[in-house]
Structures are given as C-alpha cells and as structure tokens.
Amino acid sequence: MASNMTIDQILWDLNYCDGEYPEAAFQAALEQRDEIIPQLIDLIDDAGGRANEDERVTTWGHIGAMFLLTEFDAKEGLPAILSSMCCSAVEDLYGNFITDSLPYVAARLADSPEDFEDIIEDCDVDDDVRGALLNAVFGMVCDDRITRETAVEFVQERLSLACSSDDVPLATRCVEILAKL
C-alpha cells in the first residue's frame, strides 16, 4: 500500500495522524525521498508561520517531517527546523519533542554547532530550545561529528557570554553540558 501513495496522500497522513505513527506514510515517503523533501520543509515552515500568527496548529505533519528529514540526512531542512523553533508558540507547536528529539535532530543535521549558535545566544528564544541545542553539541561529540575539544570550546564561549549578560538559564545549561563533556 505504501508504494501506491502519492505525495499528497503522504502529507495528508502525516498531518492528520492524530499522534498515531503513520507507518504507511513513512514507508511511502522513504520510497519518494527526493520528491518529498521540499514538501516536508514546507510543512515545517507552514506550521511555524501559523504558530507565529497565533494560530493553533492542530496537525502533526511538521513533527513527522522533522523525523523524515532526519532519517534522510536532509541538511537542507535544518534552517526551516531552526526557524520554527524560534516561533513564539514553540511549546504549543512541539511540546516534548523539543527536549526529547530536537537534540538528536540538530546533532544529525548540523554541520557544526555554529549552525545554531545564534539561537542558543538569543534570550528571546525558548530556554528549552536553547538547552536542546546545547545538548545537540554533546550529541555531535557522541556521534564523532566534532571533537570533544571543539565542543568544550564552543560551550565555554557560550558560558562566558551568558555570564557577561546575566543569562542564568543559558549559563546553567552550559555548565550541565560541560559536566557531561
């Protein structure tokens, strides 16, 4: 059945799965990787845009899209993911995904911690998002994507900036990550 699904059917299943794992849609997406990546990015952009307009997003496609983009190692999806994490209603949009999955997604799709350093340093971004991205730095070390020394230097720089601006949530997260490293 998965191989018979069109991209529109896949996207519909991702959006309206009501939190249930849409196995057929995921399998069909895997079979249509190159064709579906731009639409997955659009799902994330759309959800983030609607959330920024204070519209309640009741669909699930943006979350499924992130998992698929990660499965595909589709680095071109990272900017949309990061942008959506900066929306004003990020907790409503992603909930536990932020702490449970964002570190893995960012660690896998980012080329380096610099890809998201601006977000980590932005006090207006949700503290859980900032912390999850710091956890991604740790994940990049665990996956041998960056060296421990690179990660320590990156986190120490963020800690220094946090201390100089009295950014207690960021400073706390930096200390936690340094302890893990």
PDB file of C-alpha atoms in Angstrom:
ATOM      1  CA  MET A   1       0.000   0.000   0.000  1.00  0.00           C
ATOM      2  CA  ALA A   2       2.831   2.435   0.798  1.00  0.00           C
ATOM      3  CA  SER A   3       4.219   2.307  -2.723  1.00  0.00           C
ATOM      4  CA  ASN A   4       0.844   3.393  -4.136  1.00  0.00           C
ATOM      5  CA  MET A   5       0.620   6.580  -2.074  1.00  0.00           C
ATOM      6  CA  THR A   6       1.007   9.941  -3.746  1.00  0.00           C
ATOM      7  CA  ILE A   7       2.928  12.738  -2.070  1.00  0.00           C
ATOM      8  CA  ASP A   8      -0.374  14.491  -1.296  1.00  0.00           C
ATOM      9  CA  GLN A   9      -1.645  11.336   0.432  1.00  0.00           C
ATOM     10  CA  ILE A  10       1.580  11.028   2.420  1.00  0.00           C
ATOM     11  CA  LEU A  11       1.373  14.645   3.559  1.00  0.00           C
ATOM     12  CA  TRP A  12      -2.296  14.240   4.490  1.00  0.00           C
ATOM     13  CA  ASP A  13      -1.477  11.143   6.572  1.00  0.00           C
ATOM     14  CA  LEU A  14       1.403  12.953   8.292  1.00  0.00           C
ATOM     15  CA  ASN A  15      -0.794  15.934   9.098  1.00  0.00           C
ATOM     16  CA  TYR A  16      -3.858  14.066  10.333  1.00  0.00           C
ATOM     17  CA  CYS A  17      -2.418  11.015  12.076  1.00  0.00           C
ATOM     18  CA  ASP A  18      -3.640  12.319  15.470  1.00  0.00           C
ATOM     19  CA  GLY A  19      -0.410  11.346  17.178  1.00  0.00           C
ATOM     20  CA  GLU A  20      -0.518   7.784  15.847  1.00  0.00           C
ATOM     21  CA  TYR A  21       2.515   6.553  13.926  1.00  0.00           C
ATOM     22  CA  PRO A  22       1.579   6.765  10.206  1.00  0.00           C
ATOM     23  CA  GLU A  23       3.625   3.738   9.119  1.00  0.00           C
ATOM     24  CA  ALA A  24       2.380   3.581   5.527  1.00  0.00           C
ATOM     25  CA  ALA A  25       3.048   7.282   5.010  1.00  0.00           C
ATOM     26  CA  PHE A  26       6.576   6.957   6.409  1.00  0.00           C
ATOM     27  CA  GLN A  27       7.307   3.966   4.168  1.00  0.00           C
ATOM     28  CA  ALA A  28       5.946   5.755   1.116  1.00  0.00           C
ATOM     29  CA  ALA A  29       7.981   8.865   1.975  1.00  0.00           C
ATOM     30  CA  LEU A  30      11.127   6.741   2.159  1.00  0.00           C
ATOM     31  CA  GLU A  31      10.375   5.478  -1.347  1.00  0.00           C
ATOM     32  CA  GLN A  32       9.886   9.046  -2.630  1.00  0.00           C
ATOM     33  CA  ARG A  33      12.714  10.728  -0.727  1.00  0.00           C
ATOM     34  CA  ASP A  34      13.894  13.255  -3.305  1.00  0.00           C
ATOM     35  CA  GLU A  35      10.418  14.326  -4.351  1.00  0.00           C
ATOM     36  CA  ILE A  36       9.061  14.788  -0.840  1.00  0.00           C
ATOM     37  CA  ILE A  37      11.902  16.671   0.883  1.00  0.00           C
ATOM     38  CA  PRO A  38      10.771  20.138  -0.332  1.00  0.00           C
ATOM     39  CA  GLN A  39       7.192  19.433   0.809  1.00  0.00           C
ATOM     40  CA  LEU A  40       8.430  18.290   4.227  1.00  0.00           C
ATOM     41  CA  ILE A  41      10.329  21.554   4.600  1.00  0.00           C
ATOM     42  CA  ASP A  42       7.163  23.403   3.583  1.00  0.00           C
ATOM     43  CA  LEU A  43       5.171  21.582   6.307  1.00  0.00           C
ATOM     44  CA  ILE A  44       7.619  22.845   8.920  1.00  0.00           C
ATOM     45  CA  ASP A  45       7.682  26.384   7.509  1.00  0.00           C
ATOM     46  CA  ASP A  46       3.885  26.463   7.369  1.00  0.00           C
ATOM     47  CA  ALA A  47       3.431  25.237  10.940  1.00  0.00           C
ATOM     48  CA  GLY A  48       5.994  27.721  12.272  1.00  0.00           C
ATOM     49  CA  GLY A  49       4.383  30.563  10.319  1.00  0.00           C
ATOM     50  CA  ARG A  50       0.907  29.711  11.555  1.00  0.00           C
ATOM     51  CA  ALA A  51       2.165  29.490  15.144  1.00  0.00           C
ATOM     52  CA  ASN A  52       3.816  32.901  14.784  1.00  0.00           C
ATOM     53  CA  GLU A  53       0.446  34.267  13.695  1.00  0.00           C
ATOM     54  CA  ASP A  54      -1.009  32.918  16.958  1.00  0.00           C
ATOM     55  CA  GLU A  55      -2.911  30.259  15.043  1.00  0.00           C
ATOM     56  CA  ARG A  56      -3.252  26.994  16.908  1.00  0.00           C
ATOM     57  CA  VAL A  57      -1.636  24.222  14.852  1.00  0.00           C
ATOM     58  CA  THR A  58      -3.641  21.035  15.342  1.00  0.00           C
ATOM     59  CA  THR A  59      -1.901  18.896  12.736  1.00  0.00           C
ATOM     60  CA  TRP A  60       1.139  16.650  13.207  1.00  0.00           C
ATOM     61  CA  GLY A  61       2.866  16.938   9.829  1.00  0.00           C
ATOM     62  CA  HIS A  62       5.628  19.265  10.988  1.00  0.00           C
ATOM     63  CA  ILE A  63       6.774  16.717  13.566  1.00  0.00           C
ATOM     64  CA  GLY A  64       6.676  13.792  11.152  1.00  0.00           C
ATOM     65  CA  ALA A  65       8.506  15.966   8.633  1.00  0.00           C
ATOM     66  CA  MET A  66      11.365  16.512  11.079  1.00  0.00           C
ATOM     67  CA  PHE A  67      11.739  12.803  11.698  1.00  0.00           C
ATOM     68  CA  LEU A  68      11.752  12.093   7.971  1.00  0.00           C
ATOM     69  CA  LEU A  69      14.234  14.872   7.196  1.00  0.00           C
ATOM     70  CA  THR A  70      16.481  13.451   9.897  1.00  0.00           C
ATOM     71  CA  GLU A  71      16.110   9.933   8.510  1.00  0.00           C
ATOM     72  CA  PHE A  72      17.042  11.288   5.069  1.00  0.00           C
ATOM     73  CA  ASP A  73      20.012  13.268   6.472  1.00  0.00           C
ATOM     74  CA  ALA A  74      18.415  16.191   4.617  1.00  0.00           C
ATOM     75  CA  LYS A  75      20.604  19.013   5.893  1.00  0.00           C
ATOM     76  CA  GLU A  76      18.664  21.441   3.700  1.00  0.00           C
ATOM     77  CA  GLY A  77      15.797  21.075   6.178  1.00  0.00           C
ATOM     78  CA  LEU A  78      17.772  22.381   9.166  1.00  0.00           C
ATOM     79  CA  PRO A  79      17.121  26.106   8.532  1.00  0.00           C
ATOM     80  CA  ALA A  80      13.348  25.528   8.496  1.00  0.00           C
ATOM     81  CA  ILE A  81      13.557  23.415  11.639  1.00  0.00           C
ATOM     82  CA  LEU A  82      15.610  26.020  13.472  1.00  0.00           C
ATOM     83  CA  SER A  83      13.368  28.845  12.304  1.00  0.00           C
ATOM     84  CA  SER A  84      10.275  27.037  13.558  1.00  0.00           C
ATOM     85  CA  MET A  85      11.966  26.529  16.922  1.00  0.00           C
ATOM     86  CA  CYS A  86      12.156  30.313  17.279  1.00  0.00           C
ATOM     87  CA  CYS A  87       8.418  30.876  16.899  1.00  0.00           C
ATOM     88  CA  SER A  88       6.537  32.474  19.752  1.00  0.00           C
ATOM     89  CA  ALA A  89       4.393  29.398  20.452  1.00  0.00           C
ATOM     90  CA  VAL A  90       7.132  26.767  20.175  1.00  0.00           C
ATOM     91  CA  GLU A  91       5.965  24.870  23.283  1.00  0.00           C
ATOM     92  CA  ASP A  92       2.447  24.529  21.856  1.00  0.00           C
ATOM     93  CA  LEU A  93       3.830  23.573  18.454  1.00  0.00           C
ATOM     94  CA  TYR A  94       6.346  20.941  19.562  1.00  0.00           C
ATOM     95  CA  GLY A  95       5.805  20.103  23.233  1.00  0.00           C
ATOM     96  CA  ASN A  96       8.117  17.347  24.474  1.00  0.00           C
ATOM     97  CA  PHE A  97       9.687  17.000  21.042  1.00  0.00           C
ATOM     98  CA  ILE A  98      11.921  19.935  21.994  1.00  0.00           C
ATOM     99  CA  THR A  99      13.670  18.161  24.842  1.00  0.00           C
ATOM    100  CA  ASP A 100      13.181  14.585  23.661  1.00  0.00           C
ATOM    101  CA  SER A 101      14.127  14.766  19.971  1.00  0.00           C
ATOM    102  CA  LEU A 102      15.485  18.166  18.949  1.00  0.00           C
ATOM    103  CA  PRO A 103      18.983  17.438  20.300  1.00  0.00           C
ATOM    104  CA  TYR A 104      19.232  14.357  18.078  1.00  0.00           C
ATOM    105  CA  VAL A 105      17.748  16.096  15.027  1.00  0.00           C
ATOM    106  CA  ALA A 106      20.079  19.096  15.327  1.00  0.00           C
ATOM    107  CA  ALA A 107      23.135  16.945  16.038  1.00  0.00           C
ATOM    108  CA  ARG A 108      22.469  14.862  12.968  1.00  0.00           C
ATOM    109  CA  LEU A 109      21.605  17.644  10.516  1.00  0.00           C
ATOM    110  CA  ALA A 110      24.026  20.399  11.580  1.00  0.00           C
ATOM    111  CA  ASP A 111      27.486  20.630  10.099  1.00  0.00           C
ATOM    112  CA  SER A 112      28.793  22.306  13.235  1.00  0.00           C
ATOM    113  CA  PRO A 113      27.496  23.962  16.417  1.00  0.00           C
ATOM    114  CA  GLU A 114      27.891  27.304  14.668  1.00  0.00           C
ATOM    115  CA  ASP A 115      24.814  26.383  12.621  1.00  0.00           C
ATOM    116  CA  PHE A 116      22.673  27.178  15.660  1.00  0.00           C
ATOM    117  CA  GLU A 117      24.859  29.365  17.886  1.00  0.00           C
ATOM    118  CA  ASP A 118      22.753  32.475  17.190  1.00  0.00           C
ATOM    119  CA  ILE A 119      19.679  30.687  18.515  1.00  0.00           C
ATOM    120  CA  ILE A 120      21.488  29.468  21.631  1.00  0.00           C
ATOM    121  CA  GLU A 121      22.609  33.015  22.369  1.00  0.00           C
ATOM    122  CA  ASP A 122      19.194  34.609  21.745  1.00  0.00           C
ATOM    123  CA  CYS A 123      17.486  35.257  25.103  1.00  0.00           C
ATOM    124  CA  ASP A 124      14.156  35.664  23.314  1.00  0.00           C
ATOM    125  CA  VAL A 125      14.187  32.012  22.201  1.00  0.00           C
ATOM    126  CA  ASP A 126      12.566  29.446  24.480  1.00  0.00           C
ATOM    127  CA  ASP A 127      15.035  28.213  27.119  1.00  0.00           C
ATOM    128  CA  ASP A 128      14.214  24.560  26.393  1.00  0.00           C
ATOM    129  CA  VAL A 129      15.069  25.076  22.717  1.00  0.00           C
ATOM    130  CA  ARG A 130      18.357  26.727  23.645  1.00  0.00           C
ATOM    131  CA  GLY A 131      19.143  23.883  26.050  1.00  0.00           C
ATOM    132  CA  ALA A 132      18.224  21.249  23.485  1.00  0.00           C
ATOM    133  CA  LEU A 133      20.623  22.805  21.004  1.00  0.00           C
ATOM    134  CA  LEU A 134      23.376  22.750  23.616  1.00  0.00           C
ATOM    135  CA  ASN A 135      22.565  19.072  24.121  1.00  0.00           C
ATOM    136  CA  ALA A 136      22.970  18.668  20.358  1.00  0.00           C
ATOM    137  CA  VAL A 137      26.592  19.798  20.745  1.00  0.00           C
ATOM    138  CA  PHE A 138      27.103  16.932  23.184  1.00  0.00           C
ATOM    139  CA  GLY A 139      25.384  14.607  20.701  1.00  0.00           C
ATOM    140  CA  MET A 140      27.731  15.720  17.945  1.00  0.00           C
ATOM    141  CA  VAL A 141      30.653  14.611  20.114  1.00  0.00           C
ATOM    142  CA  CYS A 142      28.997  11.263  20.845  1.00  0.00           C
ATOM    143  CA  ASP A 143      28.477  10.723  17.099  1.00  0.00           C
ATOM    144  CA  ASP A 144      32.117  11.676  16.345  1.00  0.00           C
ATOM    145  CA  ARG A 145      30.919  14.623  14.262  1.00  0.00           C
ATOM    146  CA  ILE A 146      33.029  17.083  16.262  1.00  0.00           C
ATOM    147  CA  THR A 147      35.826  16.625  18.766  1.00  0.00           C
ATOM    148  CA  ARG A 148      35.355  16.931  22.482  1.00  0.00           C
ATOM    149  CA  GLU A 149      37.786  19.862  22.456  1.00  0.00           C
ATOM    150  CA  THR A 150      35.719  21.686  19.829  1.00  0.00           C
ATOM    151  CA  ALA A 151      32.569  21.146  21.881  1.00  0.00           C
ATOM    152  CA  VAL A 152      34.194  22.277  25.126  1.00  0.00           C
ATOM    153  CA  GLU A 153      35.495  25.434  23.457  1.00  0.00           C
ATOM    154  CA  PHE A 154      32.086  26.169  21.919  1.00  0.00           C
ATOM    155  CA  VAL A 155      30.208  25.665  25.203  1.00  0.00           C
ATOM    156  CA  GLN A 156      32.773  27.643  27.217  1.00  0.00           C
ATOM    157  CA  GLU A 157      32.325  30.580  24.818  1.00  0.00           C
ATOM    158  CA  ARG A 158      28.544  30.410  25.320  1.00  0.00           C
ATOM    159  CA  LEU A 159      29.083  30.220  29.092  1.00  0.00           C
ATOM    160  CA  SER A 160      31.279  33.302  29.013  1.00  0.00           C
ATOM    161  CA  LEU A 161      28.659  35.213  27.016  1.00  0.00           C
ATOM    162  CA  ALA A 162      25.893  34.012  29.340  1.00  0.00           C
ATOM    163  CA  CYS A 163      27.777  35.117  32.438  1.00  0.00           C
ATOM    164  CA  SER A 164      28.566  38.538  30.990  1.00  0.00           C
ATOM    165  CA  SER A 165      24.897  39.147  30.188  1.00  0.00           C
ATOM    166  CA  ASP A 166      23.400  37.535  33.324  1.00  0.00           C
ATOM    167  CA  ASP A 167      21.682  34.893  31.193  1.00  0.00           C
ATOM    168  CA  VAL A 168      21.171  32.409  34.034  1.00  0.00           C
ATOM    169  CA  PRO A 169      19.226  29.772  32.017  1.00  0.00           C
ATOM    170  CA  LEU A 170      21.965  29.596  29.378  1.00  0.00           C
ATOM    171  CA  ALA A 171      24.770  29.614  31.938  1.00  0.00           C
ATOM    172  CA  THR A 172      23.112  26.753  33.801  1.00  0.00           C
ATOM    173  CA  ARG A 173      22.712  24.686  30.620  1.00  0.00           C
ATOM    174  CA  CYS A 174      26.321  25.359  29.633  1.00  0.00           C
ATOM    175  CA  VAL A 175      27.577  24.099  32.998  1.00  0.00           C
ATOM    176  CA  GLU A 176      25.415  20.968  32.631  1.00  0.00           C
ATOM    177  CA  ILE A 177      26.841  20.249  29.166  1.00  0.00           C
ATOM    178  CA  LEU A 178      30.422  20.912  30.277  1.00  0.00           C
ATOM    179  CA  ALA A 179      29.922  18.395  33.085  1.00  0.00           C
ATOM    180  CA  LYS A 180      28.835  15.791  30.518  1.00  0.00           C
ATOM    181  CA  LEU A 181      31.786  16.542  28.269  1.00  0.00           C
TER     182      LEU A 181
END
